[in-house]
GROMACS .gro file of C-alpha atoms in nm:
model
  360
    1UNK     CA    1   0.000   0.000   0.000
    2UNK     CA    2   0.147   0.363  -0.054
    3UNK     CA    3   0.105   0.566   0.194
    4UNK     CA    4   0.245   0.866   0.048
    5UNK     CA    5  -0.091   0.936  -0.083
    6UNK     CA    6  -0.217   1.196   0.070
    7UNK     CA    7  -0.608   1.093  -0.025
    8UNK     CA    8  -0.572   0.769   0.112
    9UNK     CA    9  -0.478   0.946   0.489
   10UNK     CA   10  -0.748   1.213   0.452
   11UNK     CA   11  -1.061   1.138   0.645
   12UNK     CA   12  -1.436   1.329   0.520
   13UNK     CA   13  -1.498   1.637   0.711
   14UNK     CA   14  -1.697   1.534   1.009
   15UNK     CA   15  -2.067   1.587   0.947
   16UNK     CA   16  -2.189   1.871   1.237
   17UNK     CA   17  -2.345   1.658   1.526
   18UNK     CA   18  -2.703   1.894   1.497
   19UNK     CA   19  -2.771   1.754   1.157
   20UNK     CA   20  -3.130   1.679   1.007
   21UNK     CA   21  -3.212   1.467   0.651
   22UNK     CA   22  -3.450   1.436   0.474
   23UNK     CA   23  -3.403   1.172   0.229
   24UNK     CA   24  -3.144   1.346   0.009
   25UNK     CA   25  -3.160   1.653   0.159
   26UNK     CA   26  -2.931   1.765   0.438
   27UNK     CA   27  -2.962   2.075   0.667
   28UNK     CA   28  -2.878   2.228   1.054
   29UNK     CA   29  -3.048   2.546   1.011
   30UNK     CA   30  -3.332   2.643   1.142
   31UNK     CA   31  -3.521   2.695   0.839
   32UNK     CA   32  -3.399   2.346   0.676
   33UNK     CA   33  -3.553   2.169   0.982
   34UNK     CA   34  -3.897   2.376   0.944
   35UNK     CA   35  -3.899   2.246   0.577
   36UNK     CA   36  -3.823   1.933   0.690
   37UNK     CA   37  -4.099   1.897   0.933
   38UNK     CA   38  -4.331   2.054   0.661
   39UNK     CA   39  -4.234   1.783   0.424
   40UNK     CA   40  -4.252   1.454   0.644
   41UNK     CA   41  -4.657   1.657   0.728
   42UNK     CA   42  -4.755   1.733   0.399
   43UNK     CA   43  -4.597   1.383   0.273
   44UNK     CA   44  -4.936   1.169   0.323
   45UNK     CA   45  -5.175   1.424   0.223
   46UNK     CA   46  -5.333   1.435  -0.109
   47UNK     CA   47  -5.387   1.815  -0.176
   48UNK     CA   48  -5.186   1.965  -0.418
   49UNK     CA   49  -4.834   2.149  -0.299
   50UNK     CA   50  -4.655   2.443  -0.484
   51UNK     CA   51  -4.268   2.503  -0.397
   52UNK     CA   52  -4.133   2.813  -0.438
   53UNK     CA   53  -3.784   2.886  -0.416
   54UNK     CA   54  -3.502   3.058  -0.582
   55UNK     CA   55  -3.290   2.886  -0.866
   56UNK     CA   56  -3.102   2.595  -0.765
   57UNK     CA   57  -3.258   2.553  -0.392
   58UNK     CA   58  -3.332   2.178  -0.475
   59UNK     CA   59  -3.710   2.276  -0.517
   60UNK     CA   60  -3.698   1.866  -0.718
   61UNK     CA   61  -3.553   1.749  -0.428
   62UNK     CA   62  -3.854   1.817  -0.212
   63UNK     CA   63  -4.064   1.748  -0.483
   64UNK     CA   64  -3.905   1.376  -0.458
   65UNK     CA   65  -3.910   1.357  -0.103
   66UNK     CA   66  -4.312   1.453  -0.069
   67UNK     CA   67  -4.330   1.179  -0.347
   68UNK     CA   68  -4.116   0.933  -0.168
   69UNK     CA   69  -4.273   0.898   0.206
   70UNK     CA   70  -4.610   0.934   0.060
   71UNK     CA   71  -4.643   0.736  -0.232
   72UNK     CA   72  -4.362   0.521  -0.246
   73UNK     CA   73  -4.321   0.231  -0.530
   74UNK     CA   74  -4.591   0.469  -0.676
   75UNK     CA   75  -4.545   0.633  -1.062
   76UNK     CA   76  -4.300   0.949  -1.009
   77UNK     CA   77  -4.350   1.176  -1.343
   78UNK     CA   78  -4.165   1.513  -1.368
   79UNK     CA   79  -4.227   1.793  -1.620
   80UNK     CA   80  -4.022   2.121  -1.641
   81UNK     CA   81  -4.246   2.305  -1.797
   82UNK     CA   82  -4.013   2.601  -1.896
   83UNK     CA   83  -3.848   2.306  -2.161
   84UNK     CA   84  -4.114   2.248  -2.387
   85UNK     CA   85  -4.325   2.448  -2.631
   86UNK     CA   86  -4.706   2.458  -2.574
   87UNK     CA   87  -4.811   2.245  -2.862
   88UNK     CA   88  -4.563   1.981  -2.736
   89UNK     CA   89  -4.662   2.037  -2.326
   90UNK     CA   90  -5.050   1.987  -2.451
   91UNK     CA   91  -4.955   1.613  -2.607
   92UNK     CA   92  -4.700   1.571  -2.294
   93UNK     CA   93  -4.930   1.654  -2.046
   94UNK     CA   94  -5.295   1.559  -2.168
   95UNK     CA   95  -5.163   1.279  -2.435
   96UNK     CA   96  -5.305   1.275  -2.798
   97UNK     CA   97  -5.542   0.998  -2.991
   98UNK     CA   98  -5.388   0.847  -3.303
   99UNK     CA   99  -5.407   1.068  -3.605
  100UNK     CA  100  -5.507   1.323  -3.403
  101UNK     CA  101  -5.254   1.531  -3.602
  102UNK     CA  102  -4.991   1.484  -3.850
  103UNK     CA  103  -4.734   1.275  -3.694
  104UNK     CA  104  -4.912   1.133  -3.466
  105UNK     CA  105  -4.899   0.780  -3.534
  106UNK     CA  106  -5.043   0.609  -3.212
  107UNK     CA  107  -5.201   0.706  -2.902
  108UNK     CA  108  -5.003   0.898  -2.638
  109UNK     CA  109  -5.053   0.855  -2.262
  110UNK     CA  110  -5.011   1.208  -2.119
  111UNK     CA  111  -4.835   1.297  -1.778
  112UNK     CA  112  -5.131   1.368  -1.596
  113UNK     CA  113  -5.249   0.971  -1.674
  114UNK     CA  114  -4.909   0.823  -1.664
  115UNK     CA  115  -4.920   0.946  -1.301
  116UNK     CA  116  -5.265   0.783  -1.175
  117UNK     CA  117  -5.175   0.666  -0.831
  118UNK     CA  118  -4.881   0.844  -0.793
  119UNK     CA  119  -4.710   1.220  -0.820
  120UNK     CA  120  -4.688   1.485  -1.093
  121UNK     CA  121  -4.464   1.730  -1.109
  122UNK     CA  122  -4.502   1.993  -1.320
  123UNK     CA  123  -4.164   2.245  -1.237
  124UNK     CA  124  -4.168   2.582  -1.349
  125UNK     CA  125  -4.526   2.574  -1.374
  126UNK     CA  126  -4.474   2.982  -1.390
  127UNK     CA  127  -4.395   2.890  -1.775
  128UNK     CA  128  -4.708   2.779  -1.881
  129UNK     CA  129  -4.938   3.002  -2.184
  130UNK     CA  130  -5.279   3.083  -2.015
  131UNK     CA  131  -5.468   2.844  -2.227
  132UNK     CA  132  -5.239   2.530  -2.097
  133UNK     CA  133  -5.337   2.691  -1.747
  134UNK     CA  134  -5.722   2.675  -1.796
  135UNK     CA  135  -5.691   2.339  -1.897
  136UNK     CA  136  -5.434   2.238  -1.617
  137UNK     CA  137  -5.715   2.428  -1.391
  138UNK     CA  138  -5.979   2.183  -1.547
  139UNK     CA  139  -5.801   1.875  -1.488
  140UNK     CA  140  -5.727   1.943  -1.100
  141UNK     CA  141  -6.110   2.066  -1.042
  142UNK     CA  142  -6.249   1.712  -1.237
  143UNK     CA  143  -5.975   1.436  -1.241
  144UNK     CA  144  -6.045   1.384  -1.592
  145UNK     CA  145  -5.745   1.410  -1.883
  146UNK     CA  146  -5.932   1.499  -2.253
  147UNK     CA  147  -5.646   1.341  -2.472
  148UNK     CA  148  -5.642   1.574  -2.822
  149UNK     CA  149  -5.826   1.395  -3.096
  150UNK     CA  150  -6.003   1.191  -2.796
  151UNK     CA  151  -6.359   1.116  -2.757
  152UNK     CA  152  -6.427   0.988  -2.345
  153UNK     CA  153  -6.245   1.140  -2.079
  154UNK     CA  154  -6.005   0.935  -1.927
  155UNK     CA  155  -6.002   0.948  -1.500
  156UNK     CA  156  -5.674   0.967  -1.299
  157UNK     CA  157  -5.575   0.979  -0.938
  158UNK     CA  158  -5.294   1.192  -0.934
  159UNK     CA  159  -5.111   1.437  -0.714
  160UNK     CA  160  -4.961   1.736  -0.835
  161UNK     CA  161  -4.691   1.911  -0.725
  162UNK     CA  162  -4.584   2.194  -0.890
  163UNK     CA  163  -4.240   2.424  -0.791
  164UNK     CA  164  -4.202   2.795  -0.936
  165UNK     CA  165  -3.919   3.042  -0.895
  166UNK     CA  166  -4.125   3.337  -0.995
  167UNK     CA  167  -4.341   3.549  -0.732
  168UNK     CA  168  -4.659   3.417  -0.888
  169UNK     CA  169  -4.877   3.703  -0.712
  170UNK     CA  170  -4.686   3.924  -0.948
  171UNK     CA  171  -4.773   3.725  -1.225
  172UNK     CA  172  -5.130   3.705  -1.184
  173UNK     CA  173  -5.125   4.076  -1.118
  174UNK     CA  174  -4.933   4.136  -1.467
  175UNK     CA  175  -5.199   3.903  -1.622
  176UNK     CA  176  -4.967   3.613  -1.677
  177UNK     CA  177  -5.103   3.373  -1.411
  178UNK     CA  178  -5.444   3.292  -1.398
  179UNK     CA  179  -5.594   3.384  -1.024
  180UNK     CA  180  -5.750   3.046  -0.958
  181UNK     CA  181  -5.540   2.871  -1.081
  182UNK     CA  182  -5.312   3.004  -0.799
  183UNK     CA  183  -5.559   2.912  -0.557
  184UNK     CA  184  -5.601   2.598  -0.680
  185UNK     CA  185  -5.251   2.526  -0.653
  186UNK     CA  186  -5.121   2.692  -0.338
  187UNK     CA  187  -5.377   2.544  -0.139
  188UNK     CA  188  -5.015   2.411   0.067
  189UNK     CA  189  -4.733   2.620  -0.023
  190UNK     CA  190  -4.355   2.502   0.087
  191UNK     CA  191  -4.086   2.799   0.080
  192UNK     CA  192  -3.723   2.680   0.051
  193UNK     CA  193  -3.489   3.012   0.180
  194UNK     CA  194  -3.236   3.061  -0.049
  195UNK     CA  195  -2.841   2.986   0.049
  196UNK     CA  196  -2.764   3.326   0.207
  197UNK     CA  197  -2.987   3.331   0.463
  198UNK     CA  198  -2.839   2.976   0.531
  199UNK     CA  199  -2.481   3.042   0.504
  200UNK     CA  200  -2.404   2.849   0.833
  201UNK     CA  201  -2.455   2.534   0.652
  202UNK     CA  202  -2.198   2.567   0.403
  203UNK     CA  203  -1.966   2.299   0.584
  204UNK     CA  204  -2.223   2.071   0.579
  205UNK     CA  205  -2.320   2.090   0.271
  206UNK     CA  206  -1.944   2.093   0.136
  207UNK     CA  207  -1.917   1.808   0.307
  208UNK     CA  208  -2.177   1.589   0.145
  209UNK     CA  209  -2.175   1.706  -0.179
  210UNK     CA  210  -1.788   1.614  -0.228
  211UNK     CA  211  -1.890   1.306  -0.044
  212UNK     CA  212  -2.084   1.239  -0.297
  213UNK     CA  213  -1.876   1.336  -0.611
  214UNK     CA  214  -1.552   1.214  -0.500
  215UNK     CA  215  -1.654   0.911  -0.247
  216UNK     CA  216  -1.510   1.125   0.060
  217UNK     CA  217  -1.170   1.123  -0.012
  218UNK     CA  218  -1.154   1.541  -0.095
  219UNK     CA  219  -1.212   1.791   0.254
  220UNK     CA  220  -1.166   2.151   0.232
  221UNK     CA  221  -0.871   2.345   0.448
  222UNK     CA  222  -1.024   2.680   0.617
  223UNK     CA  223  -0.939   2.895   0.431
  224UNK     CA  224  -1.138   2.743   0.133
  225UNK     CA  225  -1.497   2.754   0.395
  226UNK     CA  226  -1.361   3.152   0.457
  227UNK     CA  227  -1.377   3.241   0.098
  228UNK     CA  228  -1.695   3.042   0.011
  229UNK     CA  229  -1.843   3.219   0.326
  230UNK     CA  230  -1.788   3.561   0.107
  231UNK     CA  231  -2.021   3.475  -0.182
  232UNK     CA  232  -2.426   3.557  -0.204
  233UNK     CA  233  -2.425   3.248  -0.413
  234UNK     CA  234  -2.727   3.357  -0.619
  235UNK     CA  235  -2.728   3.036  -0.809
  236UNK     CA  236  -2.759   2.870  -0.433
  237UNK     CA  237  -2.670   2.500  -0.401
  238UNK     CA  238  -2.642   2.443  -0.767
  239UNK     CA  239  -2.390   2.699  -0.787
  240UNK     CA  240  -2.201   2.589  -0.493
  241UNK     CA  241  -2.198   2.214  -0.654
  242UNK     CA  242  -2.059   2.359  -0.973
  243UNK     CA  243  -1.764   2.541  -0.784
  244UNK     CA  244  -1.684   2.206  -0.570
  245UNK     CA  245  -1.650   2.024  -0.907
  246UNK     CA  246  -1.438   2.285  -1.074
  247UNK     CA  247  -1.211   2.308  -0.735
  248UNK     CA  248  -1.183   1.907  -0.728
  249UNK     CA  249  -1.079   1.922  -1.081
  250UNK     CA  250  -0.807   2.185  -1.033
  251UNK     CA  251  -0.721   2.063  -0.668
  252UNK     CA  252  -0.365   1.885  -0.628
  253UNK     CA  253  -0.373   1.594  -0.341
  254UNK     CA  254  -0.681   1.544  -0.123
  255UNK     CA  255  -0.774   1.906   0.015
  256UNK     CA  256  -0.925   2.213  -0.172
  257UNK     CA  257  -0.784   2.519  -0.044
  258UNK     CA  258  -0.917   2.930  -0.151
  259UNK     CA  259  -0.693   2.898  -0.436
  260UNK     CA  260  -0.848   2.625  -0.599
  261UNK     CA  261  -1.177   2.758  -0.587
  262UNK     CA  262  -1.279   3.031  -0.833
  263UNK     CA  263  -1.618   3.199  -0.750
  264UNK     CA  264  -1.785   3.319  -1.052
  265UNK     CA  265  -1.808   3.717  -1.125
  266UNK     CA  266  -2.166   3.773  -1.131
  267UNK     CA  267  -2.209   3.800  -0.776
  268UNK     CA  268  -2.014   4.108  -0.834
  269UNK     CA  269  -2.184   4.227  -1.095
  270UNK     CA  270  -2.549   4.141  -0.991
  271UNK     CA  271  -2.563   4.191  -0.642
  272UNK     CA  272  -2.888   4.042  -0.448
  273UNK     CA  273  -3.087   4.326  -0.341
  274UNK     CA  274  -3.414   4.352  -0.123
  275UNK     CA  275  -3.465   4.709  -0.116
  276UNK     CA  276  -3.407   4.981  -0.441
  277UNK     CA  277  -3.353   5.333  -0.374
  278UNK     CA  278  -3.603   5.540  -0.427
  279UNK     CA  279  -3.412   5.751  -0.716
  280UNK     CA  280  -3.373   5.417  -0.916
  281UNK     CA  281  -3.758   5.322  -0.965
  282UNK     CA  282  -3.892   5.434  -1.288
  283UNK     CA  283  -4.216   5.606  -1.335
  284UNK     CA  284  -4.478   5.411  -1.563
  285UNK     CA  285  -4.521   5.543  -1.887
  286UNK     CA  286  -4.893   5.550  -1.883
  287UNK     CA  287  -5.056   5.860  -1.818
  288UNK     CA  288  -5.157   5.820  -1.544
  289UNK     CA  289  -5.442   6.146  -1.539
  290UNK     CA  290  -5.645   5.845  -1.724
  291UNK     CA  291  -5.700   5.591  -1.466
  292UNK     CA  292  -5.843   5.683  -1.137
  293UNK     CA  293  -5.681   5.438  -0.922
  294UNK     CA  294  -5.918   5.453  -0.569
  295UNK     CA  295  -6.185   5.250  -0.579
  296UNK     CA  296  -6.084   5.034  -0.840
  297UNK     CA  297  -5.970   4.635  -0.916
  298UNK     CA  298  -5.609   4.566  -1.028
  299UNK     CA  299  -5.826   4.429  -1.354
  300UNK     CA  300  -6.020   4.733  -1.376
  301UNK     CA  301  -5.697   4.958  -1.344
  302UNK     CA  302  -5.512   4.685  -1.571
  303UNK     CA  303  -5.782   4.730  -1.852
  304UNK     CA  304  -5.744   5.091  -1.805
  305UNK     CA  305  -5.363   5.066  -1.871
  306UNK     CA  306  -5.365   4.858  -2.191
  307UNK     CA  307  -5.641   5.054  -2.391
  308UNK     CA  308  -5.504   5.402  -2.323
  309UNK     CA  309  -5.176   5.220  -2.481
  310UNK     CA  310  -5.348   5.090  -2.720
  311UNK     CA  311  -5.490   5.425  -2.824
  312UNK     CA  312  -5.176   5.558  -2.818
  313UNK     CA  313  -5.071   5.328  -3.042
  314UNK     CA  314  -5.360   5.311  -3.311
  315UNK     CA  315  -5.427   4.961  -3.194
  316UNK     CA  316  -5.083   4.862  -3.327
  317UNK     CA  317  -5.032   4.561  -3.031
  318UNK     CA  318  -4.651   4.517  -3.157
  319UNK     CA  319  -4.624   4.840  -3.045
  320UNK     CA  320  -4.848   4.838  -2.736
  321UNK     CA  321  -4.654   4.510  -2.614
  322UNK     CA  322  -4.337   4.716  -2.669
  323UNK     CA  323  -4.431   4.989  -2.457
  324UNK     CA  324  -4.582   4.803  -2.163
  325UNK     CA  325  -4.299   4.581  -2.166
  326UNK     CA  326  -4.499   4.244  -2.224
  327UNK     CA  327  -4.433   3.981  -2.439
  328UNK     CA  328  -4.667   3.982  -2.766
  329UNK     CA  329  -4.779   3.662  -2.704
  330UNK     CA  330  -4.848   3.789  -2.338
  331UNK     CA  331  -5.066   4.059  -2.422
  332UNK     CA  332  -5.251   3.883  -2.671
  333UNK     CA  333  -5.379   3.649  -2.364
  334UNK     CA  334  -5.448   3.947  -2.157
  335UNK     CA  335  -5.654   4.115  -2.455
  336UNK     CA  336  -5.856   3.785  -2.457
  337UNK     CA  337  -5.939   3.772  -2.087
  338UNK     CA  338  -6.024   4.142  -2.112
  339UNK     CA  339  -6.239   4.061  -2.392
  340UNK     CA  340  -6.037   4.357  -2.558
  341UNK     CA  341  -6.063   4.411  -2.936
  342UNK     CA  342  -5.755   4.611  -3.058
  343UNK     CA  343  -5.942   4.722  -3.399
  344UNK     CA  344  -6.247   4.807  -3.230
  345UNK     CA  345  -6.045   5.042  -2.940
  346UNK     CA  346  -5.854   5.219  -3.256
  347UNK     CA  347  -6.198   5.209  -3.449
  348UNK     CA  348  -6.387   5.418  -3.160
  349UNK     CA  349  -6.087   5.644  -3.027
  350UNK     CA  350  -6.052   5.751  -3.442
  351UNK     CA  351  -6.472   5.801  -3.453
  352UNK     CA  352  -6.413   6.017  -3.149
  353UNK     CA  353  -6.143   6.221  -3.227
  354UNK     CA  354  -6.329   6.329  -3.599
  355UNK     CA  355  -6.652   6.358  -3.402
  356UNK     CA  356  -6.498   6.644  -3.183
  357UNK     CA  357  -6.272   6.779  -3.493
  358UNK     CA  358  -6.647   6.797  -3.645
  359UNK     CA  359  -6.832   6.997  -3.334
  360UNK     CA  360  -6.522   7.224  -3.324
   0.00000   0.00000   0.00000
């Protein structure tokens, strides 16, 4: 045996004694052993859960763990919503008949029946056009999948799970997430805090994420858990996996030290921030002398908003999409749940304007 090895002396870095799991996650904070807790209770229930955290969290990972001590051995189908076009998410999700269009050349079990008796998950459900939403919205209110090009309604007994990084509040408010849908969803809603406000489990997680990429035989010297300490690590756990692997790569012998691990620059240059100074927050570019803002619904206020731009533009929705900063396929939804008619608006502002040109 050589013992001059140095990875065959090195021992892993001691887990911390105060340590919780959960399956395959690990955690000694305080809020890692709340969202354990909430897991292991929410685990047997069959209402549907919505995770939201920050990129990289391991919002899958609790996904798999709900899945695992409360339907074990059962079907385990994940979606990532933000992956696949819509026409492809409709045949992935509800499944399609045979010949129900061209190329389809035999029937196609979507996810939603594929998981009967088991778990869905659907991540970045944020992703999702409005009209896959009213039909996801259908299929959790009735248990019953339409496959496209089908005739009967096919039954399943799934549970869905669904995990978001957006603020979906925001996104119903901007008219890109449909309201009850939202309710339908966050019935039980699991928050995962991001790294940062965890940054006392760094050395635990160091330790089991090189324990698992290198079989323990890699630790990290002090002043490597110093400079990791310094980052924001906006990318969270992902990010810190990524920087392990490139410091194992570049490490010589059995222990990473600061110089073998390169933190990337756009912590630097995109610093985290809670709070923006007041002079940095841009006034909308709606006149706002048109909407009278007491007394009325976000919709009402939101309808307001979109017309007078639409005005402004001549009921060019390029344009209007352009200037209230929406995708075009985004305001086309919201003009069809506002029941808004571009033409018409241009049609009746241009009839108005001549009709006063005429009394003048």
């Amino acid at each position: 045996m050589n013992h001059s090895d140095p990875r065959r002396t090195l021992r892993p870095i001691p887990i911390p004694s105060k340590t919780d799991r959960c399956l395959r996650l690990v955690g000694n904070s305080p809020q890692s052993r709340a969202l354990f807790r909430e897991i292991r209770q929410l685990a047997g229930e069959h209402c549907p859960v919505l995770i939201h955290g920050e990129t990289g969290t391991g919002k899958e990972l609790v996904a798999e763990a709900l899945h695992q001590l409360g339907r074990p051995g059962r079907p385990w189908i994940a979606i990532n919503c933000a992956a696949i076009s819509d026409s492809l998410a409709n045949s992935e999700l509800f499944g399609h008949e045979k010949g129900a269009f061209t190329g389809a050349v035999g029937r196609h079990e979507g996810a939603f029946e594929r998981a009967d008796g088991g778990t869905l998950f659907l991540d970045e459900i944020g992703e999702l056009s409005l009209p896959l939403q009213a039909k996801l919205l259908r299929v959790l209110e009735t248990k019953e999948i339409h496959r496209t090009g089908g005739g009967k309604p096919v039954k399943s007994d799934f549970r869905l799970v669904a995990a978001t990084h957006r603020d979906l509040l925001r996104e119903v408010a901007a008219g890109r997430f449909r309201q009850d849908l939202l309710f339908r969803l966050g019935v039980a809603v699991v928050e995962i805090a991001p790294l940062r406000e965890r940054i006392e489990e760094l050395p635990l997680l160091t330790t089991e994420l090189l324990g698992r990429e290198g079989g323990g035989l890699f630790q990290l010297a002090e002043d490597a858990i110093a400079k990791l300490k310094t980052h924001t690590w906006p990318g969270n756990v992902r990010e810190l996996a990524n920087v392990l692997t490139r410091g194992r790569l570049r490490c010589q012998g059995g222990t990473l030290r600061a110089s073998d691990l390169v933190l990337p620059a756009i912590d630097r240059a995109y610093p985290i921030r809670t709070e923006w100074p007041v002079e940095q927050v841009c006034e909308p570019r709606v006149a706002w002398g048109t909407v009278k803002i007491e007394g009325c619904t976000l919709a009402e206020i939101e309808r307001e908003a979109i017309l007078h731009t639409l005005r402004a533009c001549g009921g060019n929705q390029a344009e209007a999409a352009r200037r209230l900063g929406l995708p075009r396929q985004t305001l086309n939804d919201t003009l069809h749940r506002l029941g808004i008619v571009p033409a018409a608006v241009h049609r009746i502002h241009r009839f108005a304007d001549e009709s006063d040109q005429a009394v003048a």
